[in-house]
Each structure stands twice: as C-alpha cells, then as structure tokens.
Amino acid sequence: MNPQEPTGIIFDIKHYAIHDGPGIRTTVFLKGCPLACRWCHNPEGIAPEPQLLFRAEACLPDCRRCVAACPNQAITADGRSIRVDTTRCRACGRCAEACPTEALRLVGRRMSVTDVLREIEKDRVFYDESGGGATFSGGEPLAQPAFLTALLDECRRRGIHSVVDTSGYAPSAVVRKIADRTDLFLYDLKALDPDIHRQTTGQDNRLILENLRLLAREGARVMLRVPYIPGVNDDEESLRHLSALLKELRTIREIALLPFHRGADHKYRQLQQDGEPWSGDIPDPQDLVRAKAVLESEGVTVRIGG
Ligand code: SF4
Ligand code: SF4
C-alpha cells in the first residue's frame, strides 16, 4: 500500500447492486455515521471503527476457541453461547480467525483507494452494458471526506459513473467539494419535523436541509430518498411539508419512498449492543400508493422502493 494514499474504513462491498442508482452497480459501504436512525438497516455501519458481529445460531457448544484466542479477555462463555464485552474488545479479529463456523465476524477493515478501485473494476463490463457504476454508501460516506474525495476522483479519471448515498449531515464545504466530483446524489431525508428528526436520529435536520437547498441551487443531480416509516413521517402533515419542500426545490424532480422493513433486525442481535431494532409497523402498501399520488401532484417522479 502506498503510504501517501488515502485510506478509509469499509464495512462491505456489494457487487451487482440494482437499487443504489442507475444500472448495475458496485456499492461500497463506508463505516461511521453521525446519525443513529432508530430504524437503521445497516447498524453495523454506525460506529466508525471495526466491530464484531456474532451469530449465536452458528456457535458450537463447548468450542470456546474464541475465548482462548482473545488477548484482551473480552469474551466470556456462558453455557451454549458467548458474550463479547465491547468495552474490552480492540477489534483485532483473532477470535473471528479462530472461529470454525464463522459465528464471529469482524466488520470494518481499512482499505486504500487502490484496494477499493480493484473491487469496483471487477464489474466494469456490467457498468458498460447497463449504464451503471460505483455507489458510495454507508454509514455516512461524507464522514470520511478525504477518502471519498480520492475515490470519486479516481472513478472520474477512469470514466466510472459515481453515486453518493448520503444523509447530508456534513459541513457544507464538504458537500460542495463532493458535488464537484460525483454524478448523482441519493439524498436521504428522514423527517422534516425537527423534533421528530432529533428524537429518531439523534441529530437536528437543519444542516441537512441547508445542504439540500445548496445542492438544489447549484443544480447538482439529486434523487431524494425518504424512508417511509409509520409513526414517524407517514402522516398528512409530513406529506404536506414534503410537498412544499419539493415545490421550493425546483431542480430536484426525482424522489423514492423507501418503505420500512424488518430485514435488519438480526443485525441488532448480532452486534450484542443495547440498541433494539425499531419496533414500529411495516407500512401498508395502500398508504404508500396514496403518498406517491400526493407527491406526484407536485410534478415530480416518485418511485416506491430504491
Ligand atoms: S476482536 Fe480481538 S479483542 Fe475483540 S473479542 Fe475478538 S479477539 Fe478479543
Ligand atoms: S470460536 Fe466460534 S463457534 Fe467457537 S465458541 Fe467462539 S463463536 Fe462459538
């Protein structure tokens, strides 16, 4: 690895992704996020540093190799299962290497720009045929600005279409810099009510809205993505606010409603942390169709799903 080259922490790379921008894409997930949305589908992407996932169902009774492998006494065995003390764990990965069943997995590893581009290049034939490219998601990719900038510059140099999937919660100078380098933003807007936003994500939405207006003014290509979450942003008032915002943002004409689903519940268990999966309901498909119609009346293209 070139010591001058920017590096960053990646927690996953998904090949042949079809919901993260146009065409067939390679999605690179950067670890670390300043928000902590209570319904987050990638909770393993929130902490900036590498961490362990544990699948209890794959753990062998009486094995305990991980307990012996850990140099920090971070793992204790308890009957058929084990418990990781996250305050002692230093994410060295020795336990995962020792585990015969992959019940333990370290998520998050440092990669260079060259490492990541090597993965992206594997799918180039699909980009050429489908109009796809690379998507940088997370976590929050803007939370690793130097690394993301270098990745986008390298994509542009190689003629690879790029998408940045962001919450927009970043300094405006960073957003501007990235806007000069990416072909499309997928901009996730969680809630327009500031109190609801703070309660459910841990942060205020003022900066997010400022940055969205900045991108609209500068004519950046943006697809708005709104997670549709019963009890958070599915009421009449939320839809009215969103319609008014779309009317104001004249250059942003594409929006996707992403219905909440329970596909990530198992990850909360595997992280062995205090956080619980979001306990709210899955949206009624009829409600989504109704919300789509309301937003379409603002002259925008609305899609249900990513
Ligand atoms: S990752 Fe390293 S420090 Fe953490 S539990 Fe495993 S062996 Fe111990
Ligand atoms: S090494 Fe793997 S299978 Fe063995 S006790 Fe630890 S987690 Fe379970």
PDB file of C-alpha atoms and ligand atoms in Angstrom:
ATOM      1  CA  MET A   1       0.000   0.000   0.000  1.00  0.00           C
ATOM      2  CA  ASN A   2       1.371   3.441  -0.946  1.00  0.00           C
ATOM      3  CA  PRO A   3       1.797   5.238   2.426  1.00  0.00           C
ATOM      4  CA  GLN A   4       0.741   8.553   0.801  1.00  0.00           C
ATOM      5  CA  GLU A   5      -2.519   7.113  -0.474  1.00  0.00           C
ATOM      6  CA  PRO A   6      -5.749   7.972   1.398  1.00  0.00           C
ATOM      7  CA  THR A   7      -7.327   5.033   3.212  1.00  0.00           C
ATOM      8  CA  GLY A   8     -10.644   4.538   4.935  1.00  0.00           C
ATOM      9  CA  ILE A   9     -12.748   2.031   6.825  1.00  0.00           C
ATOM     10  CA  ILE A  10     -15.128  -0.026   4.677  1.00  0.00           C
ATOM     11  CA  PHE A  11     -17.651  -2.454   6.124  1.00  0.00           C
ATOM     12  CA  ASP A  12     -18.999  -4.062   2.971  1.00  0.00           C
ATOM     13  CA  ILE A  13     -18.743  -4.077  -0.808  1.00  0.00           C
ATOM     14  CA  LYS A  14     -21.801  -5.301  -2.675  1.00  0.00           C
ATOM     15  CA  HIS A  15     -21.429  -6.372  -6.285  1.00  0.00           C
ATOM     16  CA  TYR A  16     -24.312  -6.359  -8.826  1.00  0.00           C
ATOM     17  CA  ALA A  17     -26.403  -3.910  -6.774  1.00  0.00           C
ATOM     18  CA  ILE A  18     -29.525  -2.754  -8.627  1.00  0.00           C
ATOM     19  CA  HIS A  19     -31.168  -0.418  -6.085  1.00  0.00           C
ATOM     20  CA  ASP A  20     -28.350   2.053  -5.459  1.00  0.00           C
ATOM     21  CA  GLY A  21     -28.529   4.244  -8.558  1.00  0.00           C
ATOM     22  CA  PRO A  22     -28.873   3.632 -12.301  1.00  0.00           C
ATOM     23  CA  GLY A  23     -27.887   0.322 -13.893  1.00  0.00           C
ATOM     24  CA  ILE A  24     -25.855  -2.426 -12.287  1.00  0.00           C
ATOM     25  CA  ARG A  25     -23.542  -1.040  -9.611  1.00  0.00           C
ATOM     26  CA  THR A  26     -20.861  -1.871  -7.092  1.00  0.00           C
ATOM     27  CA  THR A  27     -21.830  -0.382  -3.742  1.00  0.00           C
ATOM     28  CA  VAL A  28     -19.051   0.456  -1.310  1.00  0.00           C
ATOM     29  CA  PHE A  29     -20.170   0.962   2.302  1.00  0.00           C
ATOM     30  CA  LEU A  30     -18.041   3.392   4.330  1.00  0.00           C
ATOM     31  CA  LYS A  31     -18.171   2.850   8.072  1.00  0.00           C
ATOM     32  CA  GLY A  32     -19.193   5.538  10.538  1.00  0.00           C
ATOM     33  CA  CYS A  33     -22.237   7.795  10.674  1.00  0.00           C
ATOM     34  CA  PRO A  34     -23.018  10.927  12.725  1.00  0.00           C
ATOM     35  CA  LEU A  35     -26.706   9.951  12.817  1.00  0.00           C
ATOM     36  CA  ALA A  36     -28.122   6.929  14.606  1.00  0.00           C
ATOM     37  CA  CYS A  37     -31.524   6.420  12.963  1.00  0.00           C
ATOM     38  CA  ARG A  38     -33.535   4.082  15.114  1.00  0.00           C
ATOM     39  CA  TRP A  39     -34.684   2.062  12.082  1.00  0.00           C
ATOM     40  CA  CYS A  40     -31.196   1.940  10.501  1.00  0.00           C
ATOM     41  CA  HIS A  41     -30.845  -1.020   8.114  1.00  0.00           C
ATOM     42  CA  ASN A  42     -27.060  -1.034   8.482  1.00  0.00           C
ATOM     43  CA  PRO A  43     -26.487  -0.641  12.238  1.00  0.00           C
ATOM     44  CA  GLU A  44     -23.039  -2.187  11.794  1.00  0.00           C
ATOM     45  CA  GLY A  45     -22.168   0.933   9.752  1.00  0.00           C
ATOM     46  CA  ILE A  46     -22.838   3.478  12.514  1.00  0.00           C
ATOM     47  CA  ALA A  47     -19.695   3.107  14.660  1.00  0.00           C
ATOM     48  CA  PRO A  48     -16.623   4.399  12.806  1.00  0.00           C
ATOM     49  CA  GLU A  49     -14.297   1.657  13.961  1.00  0.00           C
ATOM     50  CA  PRO A  50     -14.325  -2.080  13.096  1.00  0.00           C
ATOM     51  CA  GLN A  51     -16.507  -4.235  15.360  1.00  0.00           C
ATOM     52  CA  LEU A  52     -17.638  -7.818  15.858  1.00  0.00           C
ATOM     53  CA  LEU A  53     -20.881  -9.430  14.758  1.00  0.00           C
ATOM     54  CA  PHE A  54     -21.912 -12.645  16.499  1.00  0.00           C
ATOM     55  CA  ARG A  55     -24.399 -15.202  15.119  1.00  0.00           C
ATOM     56  CA  ALA A  56     -25.491 -17.219  18.141  1.00  0.00           C
ATOM     57  CA  GLU A  57     -27.166 -19.869  15.979  1.00  0.00           C
ATOM     58  CA  ALA A  58     -23.792 -20.785  14.413  1.00  0.00           C
ATOM     59  CA  CYS A  59     -21.903 -21.090  17.709  1.00  0.00           C
ATOM     60  CA  LEU A  60     -20.831 -24.633  18.716  1.00  0.00           C
ATOM     61  CA  PRO A  61     -21.443 -25.823  22.264  1.00  0.00           C
ATOM     62  CA  ASP A  62     -18.216 -26.220  24.268  1.00  0.00           C
ATOM     63  CA  CYS A  63     -15.960 -24.881  21.498  1.00  0.00           C
ATOM     64  CA  ARG A  64     -14.686 -21.698  23.175  1.00  0.00           C
ATOM     65  CA  ARG A  65     -11.754 -21.223  20.779  1.00  0.00           C
ATOM     66  CA  CYS A  66     -12.553 -17.527  20.615  1.00  0.00           C
ATOM     67  CA  VAL A  67     -12.271 -17.228  24.405  1.00  0.00           C
ATOM     68  CA  ALA A  68      -8.750 -18.668  24.239  1.00  0.00           C
ATOM     69  CA  ALA A  69      -7.790 -16.566  21.206  1.00  0.00           C
ATOM     70  CA  CYS A  70      -8.724 -13.191  22.662  1.00  0.00           C
ATOM     71  CA  PRO A  71      -5.710 -11.329  24.063  1.00  0.00           C
ATOM     72  CA  ASN A  72      -7.962  -8.908  25.956  1.00  0.00           C
ATOM     73  CA  GLN A  73     -10.236 -11.317  27.837  1.00  0.00           C
ATOM     74  CA  ALA A  74     -13.160  -9.675  26.075  1.00  0.00           C
ATOM     75  CA  ILE A  75     -15.101 -12.906  25.514  1.00  0.00           C
ATOM     76  CA  THR A  76     -16.829 -14.991  28.137  1.00  0.00           C
ATOM     77  CA  ALA A  77     -18.575 -18.297  27.544  1.00  0.00           C
ATOM     78  CA  ASP A  78     -21.982 -18.770  29.050  1.00  0.00           C
ATOM     79  CA  GLY A  79     -23.477 -22.230  28.520  1.00  0.00           C
ATOM     80  CA  ARG A  80     -24.160 -22.654  24.812  1.00  0.00           C
ATOM     81  CA  SER A  81     -23.246 -19.124  23.888  1.00  0.00           C
ATOM     82  CA  ILE A  82     -20.588 -16.453  24.271  1.00  0.00           C
ATOM     83  CA  ARG A  83     -20.694 -12.807  25.186  1.00  0.00           C
ATOM     84  CA  VAL A  84     -18.352 -10.083  23.887  1.00  0.00           C
ATOM     85  CA  ASP A  85     -17.555  -7.230  26.239  1.00  0.00           C
ATOM     86  CA  THR A  86     -17.391  -4.349  23.748  1.00  0.00           C
ATOM     87  CA  THR A  87     -15.577  -2.139  26.259  1.00  0.00           C
ATOM     88  CA  ARG A  88     -12.619  -4.570  26.286  1.00  0.00           C
ATOM     89  CA  CYS A  89     -12.703  -5.590  22.600  1.00  0.00           C
ATOM     90  CA  ARG A  90      -9.989  -3.947  20.454  1.00  0.00           C
ATOM     91  CA  ALA A  91     -11.316  -5.368  17.181  1.00  0.00           C
ATOM     92  CA  CYS A  92      -8.135  -7.312  16.420  1.00  0.00           C
ATOM     93  CA  GLY A  93     -10.152 -10.090  14.729  1.00  0.00           C
ATOM     94  CA  ARG A  94      -8.234 -13.001  16.289  1.00  0.00           C
ATOM     95  CA  CYS A  95     -11.414 -14.549  17.647  1.00  0.00           C
ATOM     96  CA  ALA A  96     -13.057 -14.454  14.209  1.00  0.00           C
ATOM     97  CA  GLU A  97      -9.974 -16.102  12.693  1.00  0.00           C
ATOM     98  CA  ALA A  98     -10.126 -18.835  15.336  1.00  0.00           C
ATOM     99  CA  CYS A  99     -13.856 -19.451  14.951  1.00  0.00           C
ATOM    100  CA  PRO A 100     -14.516 -22.640  12.911  1.00  0.00           C
ATOM    101  CA  THR A 101     -18.106 -21.734  11.979  1.00  0.00           C
ATOM    102  CA  GLU A 102     -17.873 -18.007  11.184  1.00  0.00           C
ATOM    103  CA  ALA A 103     -20.173 -17.335  14.121  1.00  0.00           C
ATOM    104  CA  LEU A 104     -17.911 -14.364  14.780  1.00  0.00           C
ATOM    105  CA  ARG A 105     -17.200 -11.879  12.014  1.00  0.00           C
ATOM    106  CA  LEU A 106     -15.230  -8.664  12.133  1.00  0.00           C
ATOM    107  CA  VAL A 107     -16.985  -5.899  10.174  1.00  0.00           C
ATOM    108  CA  GLY A 108     -14.894  -2.982   9.028  1.00  0.00           C
ATOM    109  CA  ARG A 109     -11.425  -3.021   7.512  1.00  0.00           C
ATOM    110  CA  ARG A 110      -9.024  -0.375   6.352  1.00  0.00           C
ATOM    111  CA  MET A 111      -8.702  -0.188   2.587  1.00  0.00           C
ATOM    112  CA  SER A 112      -6.788   2.081   0.245  1.00  0.00           C
ATOM    113  CA  VAL A 113      -8.218   3.806  -2.814  1.00  0.00           C
ATOM    114  CA  THR A 114      -6.368   1.257  -4.963  1.00  0.00           C
ATOM    115  CA  ASP A 115      -7.919  -1.657  -2.995  1.00  0.00           C
ATOM    116  CA  VAL A 116     -11.429  -0.271  -3.471  1.00  0.00           C
ATOM    117  CA  LEU A 117     -10.958   0.536  -7.157  1.00  0.00           C
ATOM    118  CA  ARG A 118      -9.717  -3.006  -7.707  1.00  0.00           C
ATOM    119  CA  GLU A 119     -13.094  -4.260  -6.451  1.00  0.00           C
ATOM    120  CA  ILE A 120     -15.018  -1.696  -8.494  1.00  0.00           C
ATOM    121  CA  GLU A 121     -13.137  -2.560 -11.689  1.00  0.00           C
ATOM    122  CA  LYS A 122     -14.214  -6.229 -11.401  1.00  0.00           C
ATOM    123  CA  ASP A 123     -17.713  -5.204 -12.532  1.00  0.00           C
ATOM    124  CA  ARG A 124     -16.797  -2.772 -15.280  1.00  0.00           C
ATOM    125  CA  VAL A 125     -18.343  -4.917 -18.005  1.00  0.00           C
ATOM    126  CA  PHE A 126     -21.733  -4.599 -16.251  1.00  0.00           C
ATOM    127  CA  TYR A 127     -21.428  -0.820 -15.967  1.00  0.00           C
ATOM    128  CA  ASP A 128     -20.762  -0.504 -19.672  1.00  0.00           C
ATOM    129  CA  GLU A 129     -23.778  -2.631 -20.571  1.00  0.00           C
ATOM    130  CA  SER A 130     -26.274  -1.253 -18.042  1.00  0.00           C
ATOM    131  CA  GLY A 131     -25.282   2.397 -17.546  1.00  0.00           C
ATOM    132  CA  GLY A 132     -24.176   1.566 -14.004  1.00  0.00           C
ATOM    133  CA  GLY A 133     -21.110   2.409 -11.961  1.00  0.00           C
ATOM    134  CA  ALA A 134     -19.953   2.755  -8.369  1.00  0.00           C
ATOM    135  CA  THR A 135     -22.074   3.888  -5.414  1.00  0.00           C
ATOM    136  CA  PHE A 136     -20.576   5.102  -2.149  1.00  0.00           C
ATOM    137  CA  SER A 137     -22.907   4.492   0.760  1.00  0.00           C
ATOM    138  CA  GLY A 138     -22.629   3.778   4.464  1.00  0.00           C
ATOM    139  CA  GLY A 139     -22.725   4.592   7.252  1.00  0.00           C
ATOM    140  CA  GLU A 140     -22.229   8.111   6.024  1.00  0.00           C
ATOM    141  CA  PRO A 141     -19.660   8.410   3.216  1.00  0.00           C
ATOM    142  CA  LEU A 142     -19.255  12.157   3.796  1.00  0.00           C
ATOM    143  CA  ALA A 143     -17.877  11.336   7.260  1.00  0.00           C
ATOM    144  CA  GLN A 144     -14.628  10.197   5.559  1.00  0.00           C
ATOM    145  CA  PRO A 145     -14.233  13.208   3.235  1.00  0.00           C
ATOM    146  CA  ALA A 146     -10.590  12.845   2.147  1.00  0.00           C
ATOM    147  CA  PHE A 147     -11.031   9.158   1.327  1.00  0.00           C
ATOM    148  CA  LEU A 148     -14.330   9.742  -0.506  1.00  0.00           C
ATOM    149  CA  THR A 149     -12.846  12.633  -2.482  1.00  0.00           C
ATOM    150  CA  ALA A 150      -9.949  10.449  -3.610  1.00  0.00           C
ATOM    151  CA  LEU A 151     -12.311   7.590  -4.541  1.00  0.00           C
ATOM    152  CA  LEU A 152     -14.507   9.895  -6.617  1.00  0.00           C
ATOM    153  CA  ASP A 153     -11.527  11.494  -8.346  1.00  0.00           C
ATOM    154  CA  GLU A 154     -10.239   8.067  -9.277  1.00  0.00           C
ATOM    155  CA  CYS A 155     -13.667   6.975 -10.588  1.00  0.00           C
ATOM    156  CA  ARG A 156     -13.861  10.102 -12.724  1.00  0.00           C
ATOM    157  CA  ARG A 157     -10.328   9.618 -14.025  1.00  0.00           C
ATOM    158  CA  ARG A 158     -11.283   6.074 -15.100  1.00  0.00           C
ATOM    159  CA  GLY A 159     -14.631   7.100 -16.618  1.00  0.00           C
ATOM    160  CA  ILE A 160     -16.737   5.267 -13.998  1.00  0.00           C
ATOM    161  CA  HIS A 161     -20.131   6.810 -13.141  1.00  0.00           C
ATOM    162  CA  SER A 162     -20.386   7.603  -9.428  1.00  0.00           C
ATOM    163  CA  VAL A 163     -23.227   7.983  -6.939  1.00  0.00           C
ATOM    164  CA  VAL A 164     -23.006   9.179  -3.322  1.00  0.00           C
ATOM    165  CA  ASP A 165     -25.735   7.959  -0.973  1.00  0.00           C
ATOM    166  CA  THR A 166     -25.809  10.424   1.936  1.00  0.00           C
ATOM    167  CA  SER A 167     -27.876  11.791   4.789  1.00  0.00           C
ATOM    168  CA  GLY A 168     -26.439  15.233   4.000  1.00  0.00           C
ATOM    169  CA  TYR A 169     -25.303  15.658   7.591  1.00  0.00           C
ATOM    170  CA  ALA A 170     -21.842  17.101   6.902  1.00  0.00           C
ATOM    171  CA  PRO A 171     -20.158  20.527   6.715  1.00  0.00           C
ATOM    172  CA  SER A 172     -21.371  22.446   3.656  1.00  0.00           C
ATOM    173  CA  ALA A 173     -17.787  22.808   2.410  1.00  0.00           C
ATOM    174  CA  VAL A 174     -17.556  19.011   2.219  1.00  0.00           C
ATOM    175  CA  VAL A 175     -20.888  18.746   0.402  1.00  0.00           C
ATOM    176  CA  ARG A 176     -19.706  21.339  -2.155  1.00  0.00           C
ATOM    177  CA  LYS A 177     -16.449  19.514  -2.718  1.00  0.00           C
ATOM    178  CA  ILE A 178     -18.198  16.199  -3.263  1.00  0.00           C
ATOM    179  CA  ALA A 179     -20.798  17.806  -5.554  1.00  0.00           C
ATOM    180  CA  ASP A 180     -17.969  18.786  -7.911  1.00  0.00           C
ATOM    181  CA  ARG A 181     -16.890  15.160  -8.139  1.00  0.00           C
ATOM    182  CA  THR A 182     -19.969  12.937  -8.227  1.00  0.00           C
ATOM    183  CA  ASP A 183     -22.552  12.327 -10.937  1.00  0.00           C
ATOM    184  CA  LEU A 184     -25.564  11.823  -8.661  1.00  0.00           C
ATOM    185  CA  PHE A 185     -26.561  12.145  -5.011  1.00  0.00           C
ATOM    186  CA  LEU A 186     -29.048   9.804  -3.383  1.00  0.00           C
ATOM    187  CA  TYR A 187     -30.071  12.170  -0.603  1.00  0.00           C
ATOM    188  CA  ASP A 188     -31.831  10.542   2.349  1.00  0.00           C
ATOM    189  CA  LEU A 189     -34.284  12.829   4.110  1.00  0.00           C
ATOM    190  CA  LYS A 190     -35.612  11.190   7.245  1.00  0.00           C
ATOM    191  CA  ALA A 191     -38.104  13.677   8.691  1.00  0.00           C
ATOM    192  CA  LEU A 192     -38.952  17.330   8.171  1.00  0.00           C
ATOM    193  CA  ASP A 193     -40.203  17.917  11.694  1.00  0.00           C
ATOM    194  CA  PRO A 194     -37.062  18.990  13.648  1.00  0.00           C
ATOM    195  CA  ASP A 195     -38.207  17.431  16.924  1.00  0.00           C
ATOM    196  CA  ILE A 196     -39.065  14.087  15.333  1.00  0.00           C
ATOM    197  CA  HIS A 197     -35.778  14.163  13.439  1.00  0.00           C
ATOM    198  CA  ARG A 198     -33.805  14.771  16.637  1.00  0.00           C
ATOM    199  CA  GLN A 199     -35.705  12.127  18.602  1.00  0.00           C
ATOM    200  CA  THR A 200     -35.347   9.408  15.978  1.00  0.00           C
ATOM    201  CA  THR A 201     -31.881  10.098  14.524  1.00  0.00           C
ATOM    202  CA  GLY A 202     -30.080  11.825  17.400  1.00  0.00           C
ATOM    203  CA  GLN A 203     -29.370  14.968  15.335  1.00  0.00           C
ATOM    204  CA  ASP A 204     -31.043  18.149  14.170  1.00  0.00           C
ATOM    205  CA  ASN A 205     -32.146  18.338  10.496  1.00  0.00           C
ATOM    206  CA  ARG A 206     -31.189  21.997   9.924  1.00  0.00           C
ATOM    207  CA  LEU A 207     -27.798  21.253   8.352  1.00  0.00           C
ATOM    208  CA  ILE A 208     -29.327  18.517   6.190  1.00  0.00           C
ATOM    209  CA  LEU A 209     -31.936  20.914   4.787  1.00  0.00           C
ATOM    210  CA  GLU A 210     -29.362  23.666   4.269  1.00  0.00           C
ATOM    211  CA  ASN A 211     -27.151  21.304   2.287  1.00  0.00           C
ATOM    212  CA  LEU A 212     -30.103  20.045   0.238  1.00  0.00           C
ATOM    213  CA  ARG A 213     -31.016  23.637  -0.688  1.00  0.00           C
ATOM    214  CA  LEU A 214     -27.368  24.299  -1.547  1.00  0.00           C
ATOM    215  CA  LEU A 215     -27.284  21.325  -3.945  1.00  0.00           C
ATOM    216  CA  ALA A 216     -30.592  22.387  -5.494  1.00  0.00           C
ATOM    217  CA  ARG A 217     -29.308  25.938  -6.047  1.00  0.00           C
ATOM    218  CA  GLU A 218     -26.115  24.686  -7.627  1.00  0.00           C
ATOM    219  CA  GLY A 219     -28.012  22.342  -9.943  1.00  0.00           C
ATOM    220  CA  ALA A 220     -26.438  19.115  -8.645  1.00  0.00           C
ATOM    221  CA  ARG A 221     -28.247  15.994  -9.751  1.00  0.00           C
ATOM    222  CA  VAL A 222     -30.104  14.696  -6.711  1.00  0.00           C
ATOM    223  CA  MET A 223     -32.613  11.932  -6.130  1.00  0.00           C
ATOM    224  CA  LEU A 224     -34.349  12.461  -2.815  1.00  0.00           C
ATOM    225  CA  ARG A 225     -34.880   9.276  -0.805  1.00  0.00           C
ATOM    226  CA  VAL A 226     -37.382   9.294   2.028  1.00  0.00           C
ATOM    227  CA  PRO A 227     -37.628   6.265   4.288  1.00  0.00           C
ATOM    228  CA  TYR A 228     -41.387   5.810   4.762  1.00  0.00           C
ATOM    229  CA  ILE A 229     -41.843   4.971   8.438  1.00  0.00           C
ATOM    230  CA  PRO A 230     -45.262   4.627  10.064  1.00  0.00           C
ATOM    231  CA  GLY A 231     -45.494   6.860  13.117  1.00  0.00           C
ATOM    232  CA  VAL A 232     -42.531   8.995  12.011  1.00  0.00           C
ATOM    233  CA  ASN A 233     -43.265  10.590   8.637  1.00  0.00           C
ATOM    234  CA  ASP A 234     -46.391   8.950   7.151  1.00  0.00           C
ATOM    235  CA  ASP A 235     -48.987  11.453   8.444  1.00  0.00           C
ATOM    236  CA  GLU A 236     -50.775  14.125   6.404  1.00  0.00           C
ATOM    237  CA  GLU A 237     -48.703  16.959   7.818  1.00  0.00           C
ATOM    238  CA  SER A 238     -45.393  15.283   6.953  1.00  0.00           C
ATOM    239  CA  LEU A 239     -46.585  14.731   3.396  1.00  0.00           C
ATOM    240  CA  ARG A 240     -47.723  18.348   3.161  1.00  0.00           C
ATOM    241  CA  HIS A 241     -44.297  19.551   4.341  1.00  0.00           C
ATOM    242  CA  LEU A 242     -42.547  17.301   1.856  1.00  0.00           C
ATOM    243  CA  SER A 243     -44.763  18.543  -0.980  1.00  0.00           C
ATOM    244  CA  ALA A 244     -43.969  22.155  -0.034  1.00  0.00           C
ATOM    245  CA  LEU A 245     -40.245  21.396   0.002  1.00  0.00           C
ATOM    246  CA  LEU A 246     -40.438  19.785  -3.439  1.00  0.00           C
ATOM    247  CA  LYS A 247     -42.240  22.846  -4.753  1.00  0.00           C
ATOM    248  CA  GLU A 248     -39.401  25.005  -3.406  1.00  0.00           C
ATOM    249  CA  LEU A 249     -36.577  22.755  -4.706  1.00  0.00           C
ATOM    250  CA  ARG A 250     -37.298  23.305  -8.348  1.00  0.00           C
ATOM    251  CA  THR A 251     -34.293  21.395  -9.667  1.00  0.00           C
ATOM    252  CA  ILE A 252     -34.930  18.202  -7.685  1.00  0.00           C
ATOM    253  CA  ARG A 253     -37.542  16.221  -9.555  1.00  0.00           C
ATOM    254  CA  GLU A 254     -36.977  12.620  -8.503  1.00  0.00           C
ATOM    255  CA  ILE A 255     -37.975  11.050  -5.210  1.00  0.00           C
ATOM    256  CA  ALA A 256     -38.007   7.482  -3.926  1.00  0.00           C
ATOM    257  CA  LEU A 257     -40.133   6.372  -0.983  1.00  0.00           C
ATOM    258  CA  LEU A 258     -38.332   3.568   0.842  1.00  0.00           C
ATOM    259  CA  PRO A 259     -40.814   1.522   2.877  1.00  0.00           C
ATOM    260  CA  PHE A 260     -39.520   0.447   6.266  1.00  0.00           C
ATOM    261  CA  HIS A 261     -38.898  -3.301   6.520  1.00  0.00           C
ATOM    262  CA  ARG A 262     -37.608  -5.619   9.197  1.00  0.00           C
ATOM    263  CA  GLY A 263     -34.751  -7.100   7.164  1.00  0.00           C
ATOM    264  CA  ALA A 264     -32.056  -5.800   9.528  1.00  0.00           C
ATOM    265  CA  ASP A 265     -33.482  -6.973  12.880  1.00  0.00           C
ATOM    266  CA  HIS A 266     -30.989  -9.852  13.109  1.00  0.00           C
ATOM    267  CA  LYS A 267     -28.046  -7.413  12.852  1.00  0.00           C
ATOM    268  CA  TYR A 268     -29.055  -5.678  16.106  1.00  0.00           C
ATOM    269  CA  ARG A 269     -28.887  -9.057  17.857  1.00  0.00           C
ATOM    270  CA  GLN A 270     -25.544  -9.878  16.213  1.00  0.00           C
ATOM    271  CA  LEU A 271     -23.983  -6.607  17.396  1.00  0.00           C
ATOM    272  CA  GLN A 272     -24.720  -7.604  21.009  1.00  0.00           C
ATOM    273  CA  GLN A 273     -25.283  -3.966  21.937  1.00  0.00           C
ATOM    274  CA  ASP A 274     -28.017  -2.288  23.893  1.00  0.00           C
ATOM    275  CA  GLY A 275     -29.850  -0.923  20.812  1.00  0.00           C
ATOM    276  CA  GLU A 276     -33.087  -2.679  19.895  1.00  0.00           C
ATOM    277  CA  PRO A 277     -34.483  -2.944  16.371  1.00  0.00           C
ATOM    278  CA  TRP A 278     -37.185  -0.375  15.577  1.00  0.00           C
ATOM    279  CA  SER A 279     -40.476  -1.775  16.841  1.00  0.00           C
ATOM    280  CA  GLY A 280     -42.765   0.212  14.509  1.00  0.00           C
ATOM    281  CA  ASP A 281     -45.102  -1.237  11.897  1.00  0.00           C
ATOM    282  CA  ILE A 282     -44.333  -2.062   8.295  1.00  0.00           C
ATOM    283  CA  PRO A 283     -46.225   0.383   6.028  1.00  0.00           C
ATOM    284  CA  ASP A 284     -49.478  -0.594   4.364  1.00  0.00           C
ATOM    285  CA  PRO A 285     -48.874  -0.699   0.562  1.00  0.00           C
ATOM    286  CA  GLN A 286     -52.078   1.308   0.018  1.00  0.00           C
ATOM    287  CA  ASP A 287     -50.694   4.133   2.156  1.00  0.00           C
ATOM    288  CA  LEU A 288     -47.555   4.220   0.026  1.00  0.00           C
ATOM    289  CA  VAL A 289     -49.617   4.438  -3.159  1.00  0.00           C
ATOM    290  CA  ARG A 290     -51.589   7.332  -1.635  1.00  0.00           C
ATOM    291  CA  ALA A 291     -48.395   9.156  -0.574  1.00  0.00           C
ATOM    292  CA  LYS A 292     -46.963   8.657  -4.059  1.00  0.00           C
ATOM    293  CA  ALA A 293     -50.038  10.259  -5.617  1.00  0.00           C
ATOM    294  CA  VAL A 294     -49.841  13.268  -3.252  1.00  0.00           C
ATOM    295  CA  LEU A 295     -46.193  13.890  -4.130  1.00  0.00           C
ATOM    296  CA  GLU A 296     -46.714  13.331  -7.855  1.00  0.00           C
ATOM    297  CA  SER A 297     -49.175  16.206  -7.817  1.00  0.00           C
ATOM    298  CA  GLU A 298     -46.065  18.433  -7.372  1.00  0.00           C
ATOM    299  CA  GLY A 299     -44.865  17.299 -10.783  1.00  0.00           C
ATOM    300  CA  VAL A 300     -42.072  15.072  -9.503  1.00  0.00           C
ATOM    301  CA  THR A 301     -41.308  11.496 -10.479  1.00  0.00           C
ATOM    302  CA  VAL A 302     -41.991   9.247  -7.494  1.00  0.00           C
ATOM    303  CA  ARG A 303     -40.793   5.696  -7.121  1.00  0.00           C
ATOM    304  CA  ILE A 304     -41.659   3.247  -4.368  1.00  0.00           C
ATOM    305  CA  GLY A 305     -38.504   1.383  -3.368  1.00  0.00           C
ATOM    306  CA  GLY A 306     -34.833   2.067  -4.042  1.00  0.00           C
TER     307      GLY A 306
HETATM  308  S1  SF4 B   1     -11.750  -8.889  18.129  1.00  0.00           S
HETATM  309 FE1  SF4 B   1      -9.857  -9.250  19.299  1.00  0.00          FE
HETATM  310  S2  SF4 B   1     -10.147  -8.085  21.206  1.00  0.00           S
HETATM  311 FE2  SF4 B   1     -12.167  -8.267  20.261  1.00  0.00          FE
HETATM  312  S3  SF4 B   1     -13.079 -10.047  21.196  1.00  0.00           S
HETATM  313 FE3  SF4 B   1     -12.075 -10.746  19.296  1.00  0.00          FE
HETATM  314  S4  SF4 B   1     -10.021 -11.398  19.900  1.00  0.00           S
HETATM  315 FE4  SF4 B   1     -10.867 -10.163  21.597  1.00  0.00          FE
HETATM  316  S1  SF4 B   2     -14.973 -19.862  18.280  1.00  0.00           S
HETATM  317 FE1  SF4 B   2     -16.930 -19.562  17.204  1.00  0.00          FE
HETATM  318  S2  SF4 B   2     -18.053 -21.499  17.460  1.00  0.00           S
HETATM  319 FE2  SF4 B   2     -16.373 -21.467  18.967  1.00  0.00          FE
HETATM  320  S3  SF4 B   2     -17.344 -20.667  20.842  1.00  0.00           S
HETATM  321 FE3  SF4 B   2     -16.408 -18.931  19.761  1.00  0.00          FE
HETATM  322  S4  SF4 B   2     -18.071 -18.116  18.470  1.00  0.00           S
HETATM  323 FE4  SF4 B   2     -18.716 -20.152  19.139  1.00  0.00          FE
END
